[in-house]
Amino acid sequence: MKPMDGSFSDFSWQNVIKKVLWALLALVLSVLTVYTVFRKGDLSFLELLINLRRASPCWLLPAFLGMFCFISFEGTAIVQILRTLGFSPSPGKGFLYASADIYFSSITPSASGGQPASAYFMHKDGVPGFAVTVALILNLTMYTLAIITIGLLSLLCFPQVFLQFNIACKLMIVFGICAMTALVLIFLMLLKNQHILMRLGNACAVVLYTLHFRRSAAKLRNKLTAAVAGYNECVSILKGKKFLLFRIYALNLLQRGAQILVTVFSFLALGGNLRDSLHIFAVQTYVMLGSNFIPVPGAIGISEYIMFSGYTMFMDADAAYNLAAVSRGISFYVCVAISFFAVVAGYIVIHLKKHKGGSL
């Protein structure tokens, strides 16, 4: 056992070297991540820098603030759910959970591809699997409801913007609305009818039993019974918390609004006027609806296509491309890079705590 009195005997060159190597690895991976997402996309990093230099700093600052709020609001919503369930993660942990979700959702062909990564960090913080499942399903339900709400408001207030899109964009937007509606119904079904999870687990156990993995099947059934019991308890706690549900819904509305406002502020930073900024808000809402469930990592290419089609309704092609470069650069590429830094930092902290604990 190492002495813990703060003397030089605690010092270890081996630990210092490991920390330096972890830091270098994080830096290399971060650079590769930023390079990869820009190379896969239709936007140029150089053109993004040029447009950022010529943009108004007064409007760029709230654009970047909106991007940070996009991450923070999701983290706050998850923290609020977990605290109601009896856990006490810090706001910083919430930022980490949201960053993991955003980063891995951006690089995987699924809007919910970041859920397992977010669950990983929650599990490392001592949150049991059933509580993680309830928290993520509830937040994803409210997230989807928030997108549908904003989309319906845009359809009601700016139907002419939707009608001006070409047929391909219209189909993607309609598909997005239908897919999200179906997803909300599935999530509500899972929250209200917990026996569905039991049936799915039992079906897997039957397959294992048929394949003569009888011990594995028995273990699965035992674990599933305990997990569903905990899941039911968590759902019961949340059922009487109507104000919490409204708060989570409101936080998700703020999150989606913050993301859309990045584009509005970018438009104003590039010399746009306040009158057209409302139409840009509507266009970006339709971009969100049309690209959110396309099976392409980060909807790269799809988002840019719908954006460019929408922006050219109100500006020439060059101005539309510049706006797409700045808004997509801030709301997606910079956001992905920051989320990646947070994920790597969180993983390093977990690794160092584990190493420190194992050396005692």
PDB file of N, CA and C in Angstrom, residues 98-177:
ATOM      1  N   ALA A  98     -24.621  14.309 -21.951  1.00  0.00           N
ATOM      2  CA  ALA A  98     -25.153  14.891 -23.180  1.00  0.00           C
ATOM      3  C   ALA A  98     -24.107  14.878 -24.289  1.00  0.00           C
ATOM      4  N   SER A  99     -22.856  15.171 -23.935  1.00  0.00           N
ATOM      5  CA  SER A  99     -21.777  15.176 -24.929  1.00  0.00           C
ATOM      6  C   SER A  99     -21.587  13.796 -25.542  1.00  0.00           C
ATOM      7  N   ALA A 100     -21.643  12.764 -24.706  1.00  0.00           N
ATOM      8  CA  ALA A 100     -21.505  11.398 -25.213  1.00  0.00           C
ATOM      9  C   ALA A 100     -22.638  11.073 -26.174  1.00  0.00           C
ATOM     10  N   ASP A 101     -23.851  11.470 -25.820  1.00  0.00           N
ATOM     11  CA  ASP A 101     -25.008  11.227 -26.675  1.00  0.00           C
ATOM     12  C   ASP A 101     -24.852  11.948 -28.005  1.00  0.00           C
ATOM     13  N   ILE A 102     -24.509  13.241 -27.953  1.00  0.00           N
ATOM     14  CA  ILE A 102     -24.403  14.057 -29.164  1.00  0.00           C
ATOM     15  C   ILE A 102     -23.272  13.571 -30.063  1.00  0.00           C
ATOM     16  N   TYR A 103     -22.116  13.288 -29.468  1.00  0.00           N
ATOM     17  CA  TYR A 103     -20.971  12.872 -30.279  1.00  0.00           C
ATOM     18  C   TYR A 103     -21.235  11.559 -31.012  1.00  0.00           C
ATOM     19  N   PHE A 104     -21.672  10.538 -30.280  1.00  0.00           N
ATOM     20  CA  PHE A 104     -21.853   9.234 -30.916  1.00  0.00           C
ATOM     21  C   PHE A 104     -23.088   9.199 -31.811  1.00  0.00           C
ATOM     22  N   SER A 105     -24.090  10.036 -31.532  1.00  0.00           N
ATOM     23  CA  SER A 105     -25.229  10.151 -32.446  1.00  0.00           C
ATOM     24  C   SER A 105     -24.783  10.769 -33.766  1.00  0.00           C
ATOM     25  N   SER A 106     -23.754  11.617 -33.699  1.00  0.00           N
ATOM     26  CA  SER A 106     -23.273  12.311 -34.890  1.00  0.00           C
ATOM     27  C   SER A 106     -22.418  11.434 -35.781  1.00  0.00           C
ATOM     28  N   ILE A 107     -21.803  10.397 -35.224  1.00  0.00           N
ATOM     29  CA  ILE A 107     -20.906   9.565 -36.032  1.00  0.00           C
ATOM     30  C   ILE A 107     -21.477   8.185 -36.303  1.00  0.00           C
ATOM     31  N   THR A 108     -22.705   7.926 -35.844  1.00  0.00           N
ATOM     32  CA  THR A 108     -23.360   6.646 -36.107  1.00  0.00           C
ATOM     33  C   THR A 108     -24.631   6.889 -36.919  1.00  0.00           C
ATOM     34  N   PRO A 109     -25.043   5.930 -37.740  1.00  0.00           N
ATOM     35  CA  PRO A 109     -26.228   6.111 -38.594  1.00  0.00           C
ATOM     36  C   PRO A 109     -27.540   5.966 -37.845  1.00  0.00           C
ATOM     37  N   SER A 110     -27.697   6.676 -36.765  1.00  0.00           N
ATOM     38  CA  SER A 110     -28.926   6.605 -35.974  1.00  0.00           C
ATOM     39  C   SER A 110     -29.014   7.833 -35.096  1.00  0.00           C
ATOM     40  N   ALA A 111     -30.227   8.398 -35.003  1.00  0.00           N
ATOM     41  CA  ALA A 111     -30.412   9.579 -34.166  1.00  0.00           C
ATOM     42  C   ALA A 111     -30.229   9.258 -32.694  1.00  0.00           C
ATOM     43  N   SER A 112     -30.386   7.990 -32.330  1.00  0.00           N
ATOM     44  CA  SER A 112     -30.241   7.586 -30.925  1.00  0.00           C
ATOM     45  C   SER A 112     -28.972   6.761 -30.707  1.00  0.00           C
ATOM     46  N   GLY A 113     -28.008   6.882 -31.632  1.00  0.00           N
ATOM     47  CA  GLY A 113     -26.789   6.093 -31.523  1.00  0.00           C
ATOM     48  C   GLY A 113     -25.916   6.462 -30.346  1.00  0.00           C
ATOM     49  N   GLY A 114     -26.161   7.649 -29.760  1.00  0.00           N
ATOM     50  CA  GLY A 114     -25.360   8.067 -28.620  1.00  0.00           C
ATOM     51  C   GLY A 114     -25.892   7.593 -27.290  1.00  0.00           C
ATOM     52  N   GLN A 115     -27.068   6.975 -27.276  1.00  0.00           N
ATOM     53  CA  GLN A 115     -27.662   6.533 -26.018  1.00  0.00           C
ATOM     54  C   GLN A 115     -26.774   5.534 -25.261  1.00  0.00           C
ATOM     55  N   PRO A 116     -26.216   4.509 -25.922  1.00  0.00           N
ATOM     56  CA  PRO A 116     -25.346   3.575 -25.190  1.00  0.00           C
ATOM     57  C   PRO A 116     -24.120   4.247 -24.586  1.00  0.00           C
ATOM     58  N   ALA A 117     -23.558   5.226 -25.295  1.00  0.00           N
ATOM     59  CA  ALA A 117     -22.387   5.930 -24.766  1.00  0.00           C
ATOM     60  C   ALA A 117     -22.764   6.750 -23.532  1.00  0.00           C
ATOM     61  N   SER A 118     -23.903   7.416 -23.596  1.00  0.00           N
ATOM     62  CA  SER A 118     -24.388   8.167 -22.438  1.00  0.00           C
ATOM     63  C   SER A 118     -24.657   7.221 -21.271  1.00  0.00           C
ATOM     64  N   ALA A 119     -25.246   6.064 -21.578  1.00  0.00           N
ATOM     65  CA  ALA A 119     -25.538   5.065 -20.543  1.00  0.00           C
ATOM     66  C   ALA A 119     -24.256   4.555 -19.895  1.00  0.00           C
ATOM     67  N   TYR A 120     -23.187   4.426 -20.683  1.00  0.00           N
ATOM     68  CA  TYR A 120     -21.902   3.949 -20.165  1.00  0.00           C
ATOM     69  C   TYR A 120     -21.395   4.846 -19.033  1.00  0.00           C
ATOM     70  N   PHE A 121     -21.442   6.163 -19.264  1.00  0.00           N
ATOM     71  CA  PHE A 121     -20.944   7.089 -18.247  1.00  0.00           C
ATOM     72  C   PHE A 121     -21.862   7.116 -17.025  1.00  0.00           C
ATOM     73  N   MET A 122     -23.163   6.984 -17.232  1.00  0.00           N
ATOM     74  CA  MET A 122     -24.076   6.918 -16.090  1.00  0.00           C
ATOM     75  C   MET A 122     -23.801   5.671 -15.257  1.00  0.00           C
ATOM     76  N   HIS A 123     -23.581   4.562 -15.936  1.00  0.00           N
ATOM     77  CA  HIS A 123     -23.286   3.308 -15.234  1.00  0.00           C
ATOM     78  C   HIS A 123     -22.000   3.432 -14.429  1.00  0.00           C
ATOM     79  N   LYS A 124     -20.995   4.101 -15.005  1.00  0.00           N
ATOM     80  CA  LYS A 124     -19.732   4.296 -14.286  1.00  0.00           C
ATOM     81  C   LYS A 124     -19.907   5.181 -13.055  1.00  0.00           C
ATOM     82  N   ASP A 125     -20.949   6.009 -13.069  1.00  0.00           N
ATOM     83  CA  ASP A 125     -21.232   6.862 -11.906  1.00  0.00           C
ATOM     84  C   ASP A 125     -22.150   6.188 -10.901  1.00  0.00           C
ATOM     85  N   GLY A 126     -22.396   4.880 -11.110  1.00  0.00           N
ATOM     86  CA  GLY A 126     -23.168   4.127 -10.128  1.00  0.00           C
ATOM     87  C   GLY A 126     -24.663   4.096 -10.345  1.00  0.00           C
ATOM     88  N   VAL A 127     -25.141   4.571 -11.496  1.00  0.00           N
ATOM     89  CA  VAL A 127     -26.580   4.525 -11.779  1.00  0.00           C
ATOM     90  C   VAL A 127     -26.912   3.147 -12.358  1.00  0.00           C
ATOM     91  N   PRO A 128     -27.830   2.413 -11.750  1.00  0.00           N
ATOM     92  CA  PRO A 128     -28.160   1.071 -12.256  1.00  0.00           C
ATOM     93  C   PRO A 128     -28.812   1.115 -13.639  1.00  0.00           C
ATOM     94  N   GLY A 129     -28.725  -0.011 -14.331  1.00  0.00           N
ATOM     95  CA  GLY A 129     -29.190  -0.067 -15.710  1.00  0.00           C
ATOM     96  C   GLY A 129     -30.650   0.298 -15.897  1.00  0.00           C
ATOM     97  N   PHE A 130     -31.525  -0.150 -14.984  1.00  0.00           N
ATOM     98  CA  PHE A 130     -32.944   0.135 -15.163  1.00  0.00           C
ATOM     99  C   PHE A 130     -33.240   1.630 -15.041  1.00  0.00           C
ATOM    100  N   ALA A 131     -32.520   2.324 -14.145  1.00  0.00           N
ATOM    101  CA  ALA A 131     -32.708   3.768 -13.986  1.00  0.00           C
ATOM    102  C   ALA A 131     -32.172   4.513 -15.208  1.00  0.00           C
ATOM    103  N   VAL A 132     -31.047   4.040 -15.738  1.00  0.00           N
ATOM    104  CA  VAL A 132     -30.485   4.624 -16.961  1.00  0.00           C
ATOM    105  C   VAL A 132     -31.483   4.499 -18.106  1.00  0.00           C
ATOM    106  N   THR A 133     -32.068   3.307 -18.242  1.00  0.00           N
ATOM    107  CA  THR A 133     -33.025   3.058 -19.320  1.00  0.00           C
ATOM    108  C   THR A 133     -34.217   3.995 -19.234  1.00  0.00           C
ATOM    109  N   VAL A 134     -34.780   4.126 -18.035  1.00  0.00           N
ATOM    110  CA  VAL A 134     -35.939   5.011 -17.848  1.00  0.00           C
ATOM    111  C   VAL A 134     -35.571   6.456 -18.164  1.00  0.00           C
ATOM    112  N   ALA A 135     -34.425   6.903 -17.670  1.00  0.00           N
ATOM    113  CA  ALA A 135     -34.002   8.289 -17.890  1.00  0.00           C
ATOM    114  C   ALA A 135     -33.819   8.585 -19.378  1.00  0.00           C
ATOM    115  N   LEU A 136     -33.166   7.673 -20.086  1.00  0.00           N
ATOM    116  CA  LEU A 136     -32.896   7.902 -21.507  1.00  0.00           C
ATOM    117  C   LEU A 136     -34.166   7.827 -22.345  1.00  0.00           C
ATOM    118  N   ILE A 137     -35.046   6.867 -22.027  1.00  0.00           N
ATOM    119  CA  ILE A 137     -36.297   6.755 -22.789  1.00  0.00           C
ATOM    120  C   ILE A 137     -37.160   7.996 -22.573  1.00  0.00           C
ATOM    121  N   LEU A 138     -37.267   8.440 -21.315  1.00  0.00           N
ATOM    122  CA  LEU A 138     -38.080   9.619 -21.026  1.00  0.00           C
ATOM    123  C   LEU A 138     -37.519  10.849 -21.724  1.00  0.00           C
ATOM    124  N   ASN A 139     -36.205  11.047 -21.637  1.00  0.00           N
ATOM    125  CA  ASN A 139     -35.610  12.230 -22.263  1.00  0.00           C
ATOM    126  C   ASN A 139     -35.731  12.176 -23.783  1.00  0.00           C
ATOM    127  N   LEU A 140     -35.554  10.987 -24.360  1.00  0.00           N
ATOM    128  CA  LEU A 140     -35.675  10.852 -25.808  1.00  0.00           C
ATOM    129  C   LEU A 140     -37.113  11.084 -26.265  1.00  0.00           C
ATOM    130  N   THR A 141     -38.071  10.686 -25.433  1.00  0.00           N
ATOM    131  CA  THR A 141     -39.477  10.944 -25.747  1.00  0.00           C
ATOM    132  C   THR A 141     -39.742  12.445 -25.787  1.00  0.00           C
ATOM    133  N   MET A 142     -39.275  13.158 -24.773  1.00  0.00           N
ATOM    134  CA  MET A 142     -39.485  14.598 -24.717  1.00  0.00           C
ATOM    135  C   MET A 142     -38.703  15.326 -25.818  1.00  0.00           C
ATOM    136  N   TYR A 143     -37.540  14.806 -26.132  1.00  0.00           N
ATOM    137  CA  TYR A 143     -36.719  15.359 -27.220  1.00  0.00           C
ATOM    138  C   TYR A 143     -37.480  15.278 -28.537  1.00  0.00           C
ATOM    139  N   THR A 144     -38.085  14.119 -28.796  1.00  0.00           N
ATOM    140  CA  THR A 144     -38.823  13.923 -30.034  1.00  0.00           C
ATOM    141  C   THR A 144     -40.095  14.764 -30.058  1.00  0.00           C
ATOM    142  N   LEU A 145     -40.789  14.824 -28.909  1.00  0.00           N
ATOM    143  CA  LEU A 145     -41.984  15.665 -28.815  1.00  0.00           C
ATOM    144  C   LEU A 145     -41.646  17.142 -29.064  1.00  0.00           C
ATOM    145  N   ALA A 146     -40.475  17.566 -28.578  1.00  0.00           N
ATOM    146  CA  ALA A 146     -40.059  18.961 -28.773  1.00  0.00           C
ATOM    147  C   ALA A 146     -39.854  19.260 -30.252  1.00  0.00           C
ATOM    148  N   ILE A 147     -39.228  18.328 -30.983  1.00  0.00           N
ATOM    149  CA  ILE A 147     -39.016  18.528 -32.415  1.00  0.00           C
ATOM    150  C   ILE A 147     -40.350  18.592 -33.145  1.00  0.00           C
ATOM    151  N   ILE A 148     -41.269  17.678 -32.807  1.00  0.00           N
ATOM    152  CA  ILE A 148     -42.591  17.672 -33.440  1.00  0.00           C
ATOM    153  C   ILE A 148     -43.331  18.969 -33.154  1.00  0.00           C
ATOM    154  N   THR A 149     -43.250  19.449 -31.910  1.00  0.00           N
ATOM    155  CA  THR A 149     -43.928  20.692 -31.527  1.00  0.00           C
ATOM    156  C   THR A 149     -43.431  21.878 -32.350  1.00  0.00           C
ATOM    157  N   ILE A 150     -42.106  22.027 -32.415  1.00  0.00           N
ATOM    158  CA  ILE A 150     -41.532  23.136 -33.176  1.00  0.00           C
ATOM    159  C   ILE A 150     -41.859  22.992 -34.657  1.00  0.00           C
ATOM    160  N   GLY A 151     -41.837  21.756 -35.155  1.00  0.00           N
ATOM    161  CA  GLY A 151     -42.168  21.516 -36.555  1.00  0.00           C
ATOM    162  C   GLY A 151     -43.602  21.884 -36.880  1.00  0.00           C
ATOM    163  N   LEU A 152     -44.536  21.513 -36.016  1.00  0.00           N
ATOM    164  CA  LEU A 152     -45.952  21.842 -36.242  1.00  0.00           C
ATOM    165  C   LEU A 152     -46.190  23.347 -36.179  1.00  0.00           C
ATOM    166  N   LEU A 153     -45.483  24.019 -35.263  1.00  0.00           N
ATOM    167  CA  LEU A 153     -45.613  25.470 -35.171  1.00  0.00           C
ATOM    168  C   LEU A 153     -45.116  26.141 -36.455  1.00  0.00           C
ATOM    169  N   SER A 154     -44.036  25.624 -37.011  1.00  0.00           N
ATOM    170  CA  SER A 154     -43.519  26.179 -38.263  1.00  0.00           C
ATOM    171  C   SER A 154     -44.486  25.924 -39.416  1.00  0.00           C
ATOM    172  N   LEU A 155     -45.095  24.731 -39.431  1.00  0.00           N
ATOM    173  CA  LEU A 155     -46.072  24.427 -40.476  1.00  0.00           C
ATOM    174  C   LEU A 155     -47.280  25.345 -40.385  1.00  0.00           C
ATOM    175  N   LEU A 156     -47.696  25.667 -39.166  1.00  0.00           N
ATOM    176  CA  LEU A 156     -48.848  26.546 -38.968  1.00  0.00           C
ATOM    177  C   LEU A 156     -48.517  27.997 -39.304  1.00  0.00           C
ATOM    178  N   CYS A 157     -47.322  28.443 -38.896  1.00  0.00           N
ATOM    179  CA  CYS A 157     -46.950  29.851 -39.057  1.00  0.00           C
ATOM    180  C   CYS A 157     -46.297  30.154 -40.408  1.00  0.00           C
ATOM    181  N   PHE A 158     -45.579  29.172 -40.946  1.00  0.00           N
ATOM    182  CA  PHE A 158     -44.868  29.393 -42.207  1.00  0.00           C
ATOM    183  C   PHE A 158     -45.112  28.253 -43.201  1.00  0.00           C
ATOM    184  N   PRO A 159     -46.375  27.999 -43.560  1.00  0.00           N
ATOM    185  CA  PRO A 159     -46.643  26.906 -44.515  1.00  0.00           C
ATOM    186  C   PRO A 159     -46.055  27.180 -45.891  1.00  0.00           C
ATOM    187  N   GLN A 160     -45.937  28.487 -46.254  1.00  0.00           N
ATOM    188  CA  GLN A 160     -45.412  28.821 -47.575  1.00  0.00           C
ATOM    189  C   GLN A 160     -43.954  28.400 -47.731  1.00  0.00           C
ATOM    190  N   VAL A 161     -43.215  28.401 -46.618  1.00  0.00           N
ATOM    191  CA  VAL A 161     -41.812  27.973 -46.683  1.00  0.00           C
ATOM    192  C   VAL A 161     -41.739  26.490 -47.023  1.00  0.00           C
ATOM    193  N   PHE A 162     -42.582  25.692 -46.377  1.00  0.00           N
ATOM    194  CA  PHE A 162     -42.623  24.255 -46.675  1.00  0.00           C
ATOM    195  C   PHE A 162     -43.022  24.010 -48.124  1.00  0.00           C
ATOM    196  N   LEU A 163     -44.000  24.740 -48.619  1.00  0.00           N
ATOM    197  CA  LEU A 163     -44.505  24.527 -49.982  1.00  0.00           C
ATOM    198  C   LEU A 163     -43.472  24.890 -51.039  1.00  0.00           C
ATOM    199  N   GLN A 164     -42.518  25.756 -50.699  1.00  0.00           N
ATOM    200  CA  GLN A 164     -41.500  26.164 -51.674  1.00  0.00           C
ATOM    201  C   GLN A 164     -40.360  25.154 -51.806  1.00  0.00           C
ATOM    202  N   PHE A 165     -40.269  24.196 -50.884  1.00  0.00           N
ATOM    203  CA  PHE A 165     -39.229  23.165 -51.004  1.00  0.00           C
ATOM    204  C   PHE A 165     -39.502  22.287 -52.221  1.00  0.00           C
ATOM    205  N   ASN A 166     -38.445  21.687 -52.762  1.00  0.00           N
ATOM    206  CA  ASN A 166     -38.641  20.738 -53.858  1.00  0.00           C
ATOM    207  C   ASN A 166     -39.219  19.435 -53.325  1.00  0.00           C
ATOM    208  N   ILE A 167     -39.608  18.548 -54.216  1.00  0.00           N
ATOM    209  CA  ILE A 167     -40.320  17.335 -53.821  1.00  0.00           C
ATOM    210  C   ILE A 167     -39.462  16.430 -52.946  1.00  0.00           C
ATOM    211  N   ALA A 168     -38.157  16.367 -53.222  1.00  0.00           N
ATOM    212  CA  ALA A 168     -37.271  15.508 -52.422  1.00  0.00           C
ATOM    213  C   ALA A 168     -37.215  15.985 -50.967  1.00  0.00           C
ATOM    214  N   CYS A 169     -37.090  17.290 -50.785  1.00  0.00           N
ATOM    215  CA  CYS A 169     -37.047  17.846 -49.419  1.00  0.00           C
ATOM    216  C   CYS A 169     -38.374  17.635 -48.705  1.00  0.00           C
ATOM    217  N   LYS A 170     -39.474  17.842 -49.431  1.00  0.00           N
ATOM    218  CA  LYS A 170     -40.794  17.642 -48.829  1.00  0.00           C
ATOM    219  C   LYS A 170     -40.969  16.206 -48.340  1.00  0.00           C
ATOM    220  N   LEU A 171     -40.535  15.248 -49.161  1.00  0.00           N
ATOM    221  CA  LEU A 171     -40.660  13.840 -48.782  1.00  0.00           C
ATOM    222  C   LEU A 171     -39.848  13.533 -47.530  1.00  0.00           C
ATOM    223  N   MET A 172     -38.624  14.082 -47.458  1.00  0.00           N
ATOM    224  CA  MET A 172     -37.785  13.843 -46.282  1.00  0.00           C
ATOM    225  C   MET A 172     -38.389  14.467 -45.030  1.00  0.00           C
ATOM    226  N   ILE A 173     -38.983  15.653 -45.174  1.00  0.00           N
ATOM    227  CA  ILE A 173     -39.606  16.324 -44.025  1.00  0.00           C
ATOM    228  C   ILE A 173     -40.813  15.531 -43.536  1.00  0.00           C
ATOM    229  N   VAL A 174     -41.663  15.089 -44.479  1.00  0.00           N
ATOM    230  CA  VAL A 174     -42.844  14.306 -44.110  1.00  0.00           C
ATOM    231  C   VAL A 174     -42.434  12.977 -43.480  1.00  0.00           C
ATOM    232  N   PHE A 175     -41.400  12.344 -44.052  1.00  0.00           N
ATOM    233  CA  PHE A 175     -40.904  11.090 -43.484  1.00  0.00           C
ATOM    234  C   PHE A 175     -40.402  11.304 -42.063  1.00  0.00           C
ATOM    235  N   GLY A 176     -39.703  12.421 -41.839  1.00  0.00           N
ATOM    236  CA  GLY A 176     -39.192  12.723 -40.496  1.00  0.00           C
ATOM    237  C   GLY A 176     -40.314  12.888 -39.487  1.00  0.00           C
ATOM    238  N   ILE A 177     -41.383  13.579 -39.885  1.00  0.00           N
ATOM    239  CA  ILE A 177     -42.520  13.776 -38.984  1.00  0.00           C
ATOM    240  C   ILE A 177     -43.170  12.437 -38.651  1.00  0.00           C
TER     241      ILE A 177
END
